[in-house]
Amino acid sequence: QVQLVESGGGLVQAGGSLRLSCAASGRTFSSYAVGWFRRAPGKDREFVAAISRSGGITVYLDSVKGRFTISRDNAKNTVYLRMNSLKPEDTAAYYCAADLDSGDGGTYSYFRNSYWYDYWGQGTQVTVSS
């Protein structure tokens, strides 16, 4: 019912920046929260950031605080993840996911749990060279 398509990944040098986009369709975009997760080779899926329906609440993995910024433009049906000061350890496939029943609130404890997300995109690869 919700289709999510990530884009914006690529190869970048350490210290550089990328902006990932998560374009949504299939439902009213403002009706769901969106999270970003990542999975590096040989590692478990890891929560990165999330944003509430209205954009009023954002939460981040500690290791990306101050470097990554999640935002949304409901008029464009798109959620963004701006990644600055990229490090090689940020290398991973990045996925966006939609949570349709979280209301317009939420906590880090809630959003980091992938169980609550209903739809997932196909992923976009981010590779950071040293």
mmCIF file with all atom_site columns, C-alpha atoms in Angstrom:
data_model
loop_
_atom_site.group_PDB
_atom_site.id
_atom_site.type_symbol
_atom_site.label_atom_id
_atom_site.label_alt_id
_atom_site.label_comp_id
_atom_site.label_asym_id
_atom_site.label_entity_id
_atom_site.label_seq_id
_atom_site.pdbx_PDB_ins_code
_atom_site.Cartn_x
_atom_site.Cartn_y
_atom_site.Cartn_z
_atom_site.occupancy
_atom_site.B_iso_or_equiv
_atom_site.pdbx_formal_charge
_atom_site.auth_seq_id
_atom_site.auth_comp_id
_atom_site.auth_asym_id
_atom_site.auth_atom_id
_atom_site.pdbx_PDB_model_num
ATOM 1   C CA . GLN A 1 1   ? 0.000  0.000  0.000  1.00 0.00 ? 1   GLN A CA 1
ATOM 2   C CA . VAL A 1 2   ? 3.016  2.245  0.463  1.00 0.00 ? 2   VAL A CA 1
ATOM 3   C CA . GLN A 1 3   ? 5.873  2.220  -1.988 1.00 0.00 ? 3   GLN A CA 1
ATOM 4   C CA . LEU A 1 4   ? 9.222  3.629  -0.948 1.00 0.00 ? 4   LEU A CA 1
ATOM 5   C CA . VAL A 1 5   ? 12.147 4.257  -3.263 1.00 0.00 ? 5   VAL A CA 1
ATOM 6   C CA . GLU A 1 6   ? 15.535 5.332  -1.945 1.00 0.00 ? 6   GLU A CA 1
ATOM 7   C CA . SER A 1 7   ? 18.049 7.215  -4.021 1.00 0.00 ? 7   SER A CA 1
ATOM 8   C CA . GLY A 1 8   ? 21.131 9.339  -3.595 1.00 0.00 ? 8   GLY A CA 1
ATOM 9   C CA . GLY A 1 9   ? 23.650 6.748  -2.534 1.00 0.00 ? 9   GLY A CA 1
ATOM 10  C CA . GLY A 1 10  ? 27.051 6.472  -4.074 1.00 0.00 ? 10  GLY A CA 1
ATOM 11  C CA . LEU A 1 11  ? 30.749 6.560  -3.480 1.00 0.00 ? 11  LEU A CA 1
ATOM 12  C CA . VAL A 1 12  ? 32.198 9.433  -1.509 1.00 0.00 ? 12  VAL A CA 1
ATOM 13  C CA . GLN A 1 13  ? 35.483 10.237 0.140  1.00 0.00 ? 13  GLN A CA 1
ATOM 14  C CA . ALA A 1 14  ? 35.720 10.349 3.913  1.00 0.00 ? 14  ALA A CA 1
ATOM 15  C CA . GLY A 1 15  ? 34.626 13.751 5.143  1.00 0.00 ? 15  GLY A CA 1
ATOM 16  C CA . GLY A 1 16  ? 32.278 14.236 2.231  1.00 0.00 ? 16  GLY A CA 1
ATOM 17  C CA . SER A 1 17  ? 28.515 14.486 2.112  1.00 0.00 ? 17  SER A CA 1
ATOM 18  C CA . LEU A 1 18  ? 25.557 12.775 0.522  1.00 0.00 ? 18  LEU A CA 1
ATOM 19  C CA . ARG A 1 19  ? 21.835 13.362 0.645  1.00 0.00 ? 19  ARG A CA 1
ATOM 20  C CA . LEU A 1 20  ? 19.627 10.318 0.505  1.00 0.00 ? 20  LEU A CA 1
ATOM 21  C CA . SER A 1 21  ? 16.032 10.606 -0.591 1.00 0.00 ? 21  SER A CA 1
ATOM 22  C CA . CYS A 1 22  ? 13.087 8.380  0.195  1.00 0.00 ? 22  CYS A CA 1
ATOM 23  C CA . ALA A 1 23  ? 10.251 8.996  -2.227 1.00 0.00 ? 23  ALA A CA 1
ATOM 24  C CA . ALA A 1 24  ? 6.886  7.646  -1.188 1.00 0.00 ? 24  ALA A CA 1
ATOM 25  C CA . SER A 1 25  ? 3.632  6.866  -2.921 1.00 0.00 ? 25  SER A CA 1
ATOM 26  C CA . GLY A 1 26  ? 0.454  4.919  -2.278 1.00 0.00 ? 26  GLY A CA 1
ATOM 27  C CA . ARG A 1 27  ? -0.845 6.768  0.781  1.00 0.00 ? 27  ARG A CA 1
ATOM 28  C CA . THR A 1 28  ? -1.046 10.277 2.105  1.00 0.00 ? 28  THR A CA 1
ATOM 29  C CA . PHE A 1 29  ? 2.578  10.981 2.848  1.00 0.00 ? 29  PHE A CA 1
ATOM 30  C CA . SER A 1 30  ? 1.901  12.921 6.014  1.00 0.00 ? 30  SER A CA 1
ATOM 31  C CA . SER A 1 31  ? 0.094  9.946  7.542  1.00 0.00 ? 31  SER A CA 1
ATOM 32  C CA . TYR A 1 32  ? 3.199  7.997  8.516  1.00 0.00 ? 32  TYR A CA 1
ATOM 33  C CA . ALA A 1 33  ? 6.529  8.340  10.198 1.00 0.00 ? 33  ALA A CA 1
ATOM 34  C CA . VAL A 1 34  ? 9.692  7.382  8.349  1.00 0.00 ? 34  VAL A CA 1
ATOM 35  C CA . GLY A 1 35  ? 12.863 5.811  9.612  1.00 0.00 ? 35  GLY A CA 1
ATOM 36  C CA . TRP A 1 36  ? 16.244 5.162  8.077  1.00 0.00 ? 36  TRP A CA 1
ATOM 37  C CA . PHE A 1 37  ? 18.136 1.964  8.766  1.00 0.00 ? 37  PHE A CA 1
ATOM 38  C CA . ARG A 1 38  ? 21.406 0.645  7.465  1.00 0.00 ? 38  ARG A CA 1
ATOM 39  C CA . ARG A 1 39  ? 23.073 -2.703 7.069  1.00 0.00 ? 39  ARG A CA 1
ATOM 40  C CA . ALA A 1 40  ? 26.783 -3.137 6.581  1.00 0.00 ? 40  ALA A CA 1
ATOM 41  C CA . PRO A 1 41  ? 28.261 -6.406 5.295  1.00 0.00 ? 41  PRO A CA 1
ATOM 42  C CA . GLY A 1 42  ? 28.377 -8.962 8.062  1.00 0.00 ? 42  GLY A CA 1
ATOM 43  C CA . LYS A 1 43  ? 26.521 -6.677 10.465 1.00 0.00 ? 43  LYS A CA 1
ATOM 44  C CA . ASP A 1 44  ? 23.021 -6.533 11.846 1.00 0.00 ? 44  ASP A CA 1
ATOM 45  C CA . ARG A 1 45  ? 20.574 -3.969 10.600 1.00 0.00 ? 45  ARG A CA 1
ATOM 46  C CA . GLU A 1 46  ? 21.038 -0.755 12.524 1.00 0.00 ? 46  GLU A CA 1
ATOM 47  C CA . PHE A 1 47  ? 18.678 2.122  13.177 1.00 0.00 ? 47  PHE A CA 1
ATOM 48  C CA . VAL A 1 48  ? 19.986 5.455  11.923 1.00 0.00 ? 48  VAL A CA 1
ATOM 49  C CA . ALA A 1 49  ? 17.298 8.122  12.225 1.00 0.00 ? 49  ALA A CA 1
ATOM 50  C CA . ALA A 1 50  ? 13.557 8.676  12.183 1.00 0.00 ? 50  ALA A CA 1
ATOM 51  C CA . ILE A 1 51  ? 11.116 11.517 11.765 1.00 0.00 ? 51  ILE A CA 1
ATOM 52  C CA . SER A 1 52  ? 7.545  11.814 12.951 1.00 0.00 ? 52  SER A CA 1
ATOM 53  C CA . ARG A 1 53  ? 4.563  12.423 10.698 1.00 0.00 ? 53  ARG A CA 1
ATOM 54  C CA . SER A 1 54  ? 4.711  16.180 10.977 1.00 0.00 ? 54  SER A CA 1
ATOM 55  C CA . GLY A 1 55  ? 8.478  16.392 11.215 1.00 0.00 ? 55  GLY A CA 1
ATOM 56  C CA . GLY A 1 56  ? 8.258  17.718 14.741 1.00 0.00 ? 56  GLY A CA 1
ATOM 57  C CA . ILE A 1 57  ? 10.204 14.854 16.274 1.00 0.00 ? 57  ILE A CA 1
ATOM 58  C CA . THR A 1 58  ? 13.511 13.537 15.009 1.00 0.00 ? 58  THR A CA 1
ATOM 59  C CA . VAL A 1 59  ? 15.707 10.916 16.616 1.00 0.00 ? 59  VAL A CA 1
ATOM 60  C CA . TYR A 1 60  ? 19.179 9.671  15.742 1.00 0.00 ? 60  TYR A CA 1
ATOM 61  C CA . LEU A 1 61  ? 21.639 6.941  16.405 1.00 0.00 ? 61  LEU A CA 1
ATOM 62  C CA . ASP A 1 62  ? 24.272 8.369  18.749 1.00 0.00 ? 62  ASP A CA 1
ATOM 63  C CA . SER A 1 63  ? 27.115 7.825  16.304 1.00 0.00 ? 63  SER A CA 1
ATOM 64  C CA . VAL A 1 64  ? 25.476 9.989  13.631 1.00 0.00 ? 64  VAL A CA 1
ATOM 65  C CA . LYS A 1 65  ? 24.236 12.833 15.818 1.00 0.00 ? 65  LYS A CA 1
ATOM 66  C CA . GLY A 1 66  ? 25.604 16.124 14.617 1.00 0.00 ? 66  GLY A CA 1
ATOM 67  C CA . ARG A 1 67  ? 26.516 14.655 11.238 1.00 0.00 ? 67  ARG A CA 1
ATOM 68  C CA . PHE A 1 68  ? 23.230 13.367 9.821  1.00 0.00 ? 68  PHE A CA 1
ATOM 69  C CA . THR A 1 69  ? 19.991 15.292 9.498  1.00 0.00 ? 69  THR A CA 1
ATOM 70  C CA . ILE A 1 70  ? 16.635 13.763 8.695  1.00 0.00 ? 70  ILE A CA 1
ATOM 71  C CA . SER A 1 71  ? 13.924 15.952 7.240  1.00 0.00 ? 71  SER A CA 1
ATOM 72  C CA . ARG A 1 72  ? 10.741 15.642 5.268  1.00 0.00 ? 72  ARG A CA 1
ATOM 73  C CA . ASP A 1 73  ? 8.911  17.592 2.627  1.00 0.00 ? 73  ASP A CA 1
ATOM 74  C CA . ASN A 1 74  ? 5.363  16.323 2.639  1.00 0.00 ? 74  ASN A CA 1
ATOM 75  C CA . ALA A 1 75  ? 4.492  18.400 -0.409 1.00 0.00 ? 75  ALA A CA 1
ATOM 76  C CA . LYS A 1 76  ? 7.087  16.412 -2.352 1.00 0.00 ? 76  LYS A CA 1
ATOM 77  C CA . ASN A 1 77  ? 6.273  13.092 -0.655 1.00 0.00 ? 77  ASN A CA 1
ATOM 78  C CA . THR A 1 78  ? 9.920  12.752 0.243  1.00 0.00 ? 78  THR A CA 1
ATOM 79  C CA . VAL A 1 79  ? 12.036 12.172 3.325  1.00 0.00 ? 79  VAL A CA 1
ATOM 80  C CA . TYR A 1 80  ? 15.702 13.093 3.229  1.00 0.00 ? 80  TYR A CA 1
ATOM 81  C CA . LEU A 1 81  ? 18.760 11.997 5.106  1.00 0.00 ? 81  LEU A CA 1
ATOM 82  C CA . ARG A 1 82  ? 21.556 14.514 4.773  1.00 0.00 ? 82  ARG A CA 1
ATOM 83  C CA . MET A 1 83  ? 24.839 12.913 5.719  1.00 0.00 ? 83  MET A CA 1
ATOM 84  C CA . ASN A 1 84  ? 27.821 15.136 6.406  1.00 0.00 ? 84  ASN A CA 1
ATOM 85  C CA . SER A 1 85  ? 31.325 14.321 7.590  1.00 0.00 ? 85  SER A CA 1
ATOM 86  C CA . LEU A 1 86  ? 30.976 10.793 6.341  1.00 0.00 ? 86  LEU A CA 1
ATOM 87  C CA . LYS A 1 87  ? 33.237 8.121  7.747  1.00 0.00 ? 87  LYS A CA 1
ATOM 88  C CA . PRO A 1 88  ? 34.216 4.744  6.323  1.00 0.00 ? 88  PRO A CA 1
ATOM 89  C CA . GLU A 1 89  ? 32.184 3.103  9.075  1.00 0.00 ? 89  GLU A CA 1
ATOM 90  C CA . ASP A 1 90  ? 29.069 4.703  7.577  1.00 0.00 ? 90  ASP A CA 1
ATOM 91  C CA . THR A 1 91  ? 29.441 2.405  4.583  1.00 0.00 ? 91  THR A CA 1
ATOM 92  C CA . ALA A 1 92  ? 26.261 0.363  4.312  1.00 0.00 ? 92  ALA A CA 1
ATOM 93  C CA . ALA A 1 93  ? 23.093 -0.178 2.383  1.00 0.00 ? 93  ALA A CA 1
ATOM 94  C CA . TYR A 1 94  ? 20.589 2.385  3.612  1.00 0.00 ? 94  TYR A CA 1
ATOM 95  C CA . TYR A 1 95  ? 16.874 1.664  3.758  1.00 0.00 ? 95  TYR A CA 1
ATOM 96  C CA . CYS A 1 96  ? 13.915 3.843  4.521  1.00 0.00 ? 96  CYS A CA 1
ATOM 97  C CA . ALA A 1 97  ? 10.826 2.447  6.170  1.00 0.00 ? 97  ALA A CA 1
ATOM 98  C CA . ALA A 1 98  ? 7.326  3.707  6.880  1.00 0.00 ? 98  ALA A CA 1
ATOM 99  C CA . ASP A 1 99  ? 5.422  3.341  10.132 1.00 0.00 ? 99  ASP A CA 1
ATOM 100 C CA . LEU A 1 100 ? 1.730  3.916  9.559  1.00 0.00 ? 100 LEU A CA 1
ATOM 101 C CA . ASP A 1 101 ? 0.421  3.824  13.121 1.00 0.00 ? 101 ASP A CA 1
ATOM 102 C CA . SER A 1 102 ? 2.757  5.782  15.363 1.00 0.00 ? 102 SER A CA 1
ATOM 103 C CA . GLY A 1 103 ? 0.667  8.936  15.537 1.00 0.00 ? 103 GLY A CA 1
ATOM 104 C CA . ASP A 1 104 ? 2.653  12.155 15.527 1.00 0.00 ? 104 ASP A CA 1
ATOM 105 C CA . GLY A 1 105 ? 4.811  11.353 18.504 1.00 0.00 ? 105 GLY A CA 1
ATOM 106 C CA . GLY A 1 106 ? 7.445  8.828  19.264 1.00 0.00 ? 106 GLY A CA 1
ATOM 107 C CA . THR A 1 107 ? 10.609 8.196  21.171 1.00 0.00 ? 107 THR A CA 1
ATOM 108 C CA . TYR A 1 108 ? 14.020 6.877  20.302 1.00 0.00 ? 108 TYR A CA 1
ATOM 109 C CA . SER A 1 109 ? 13.111 3.611  21.976 1.00 0.00 ? 109 SER A CA 1
ATOM 110 C CA . TYR A 1 110 ? 10.102 3.263  19.720 1.00 0.00 ? 110 TYR A CA 1
ATOM 111 C CA . PHE A 1 111 ? 11.580 4.345  16.417 1.00 0.00 ? 111 PHE A CA 1
ATOM 112 C CA . ARG A 1 112 ? 14.731 2.269  16.649 1.00 0.00 ? 112 ARG A CA 1
ATOM 113 C CA . ASN A 1 113 ? 12.700 -0.932 16.714 1.00 0.00 ? 113 ASN A CA 1
ATOM 114 C CA . SER A 1 114 ? 12.313 -2.155 13.152 1.00 0.00 ? 114 SER A CA 1
ATOM 115 C CA . TYR A 1 115 ? 9.355  -4.290 14.208 1.00 0.00 ? 115 TYR A CA 1
ATOM 116 C CA . TRP A 1 116 ? 7.021  -1.300 13.997 1.00 0.00 ? 116 TRP A CA 1
ATOM 117 C CA . TYR A 1 117 ? 7.746  -0.392 10.396 1.00 0.00 ? 117 TYR A CA 1
ATOM 118 C CA . ASP A 1 118 ? 5.232  -1.597 7.855  1.00 0.00 ? 118 ASP A CA 1
ATOM 119 C CA . TYR A 1 119 ? 6.915  -0.921 4.512  1.00 0.00 ? 119 TYR A CA 1
ATOM 120 C CA . TRP A 1 120 ? 10.489 -0.845 3.335  1.00 0.00 ? 120 TRP A CA 1
ATOM 121 C CA . GLY A 1 121 ? 12.321 0.477  0.332  1.00 0.00 ? 121 GLY A CA 1
ATOM 122 C CA . GLN A 1 122 ? 14.833 -1.434 -1.736 1.00 0.00 ? 122 GLN A CA 1
ATOM 123 C CA . GLY A 1 123 ? 17.880 0.303  -0.330 1.00 0.00 ? 123 GLY A CA 1
ATOM 124 C CA . THR A 1 124 ? 20.603 2.526  -1.671 1.00 0.00 ? 124 THR A CA 1
ATOM 125 C CA . GLN A 1 125 ? 24.289 1.833  -1.231 1.00 0.00 ? 125 GLN A CA 1
ATOM 126 C CA . VAL A 1 126 ? 26.565 4.314  0.485  1.00 0.00 ? 126 VAL A CA 1
ATOM 127 C CA . THR A 1 127 ? 30.277 3.661  0.277  1.00 0.00 ? 127 THR A CA 1
ATOM 128 C CA . VAL A 1 128 ? 32.759 5.925  2.015  1.00 0.00 ? 128 VAL A CA 1
ATOM 129 C CA . SER A 1 129 ? 36.402 5.584  1.092  1.00 0.00 ? 129 SER A CA 1
ATOM 130 C CA . SER A 1 130 ? 39.186 6.284  3.531  1.00 0.00 ? 130 SER A CA 1
#
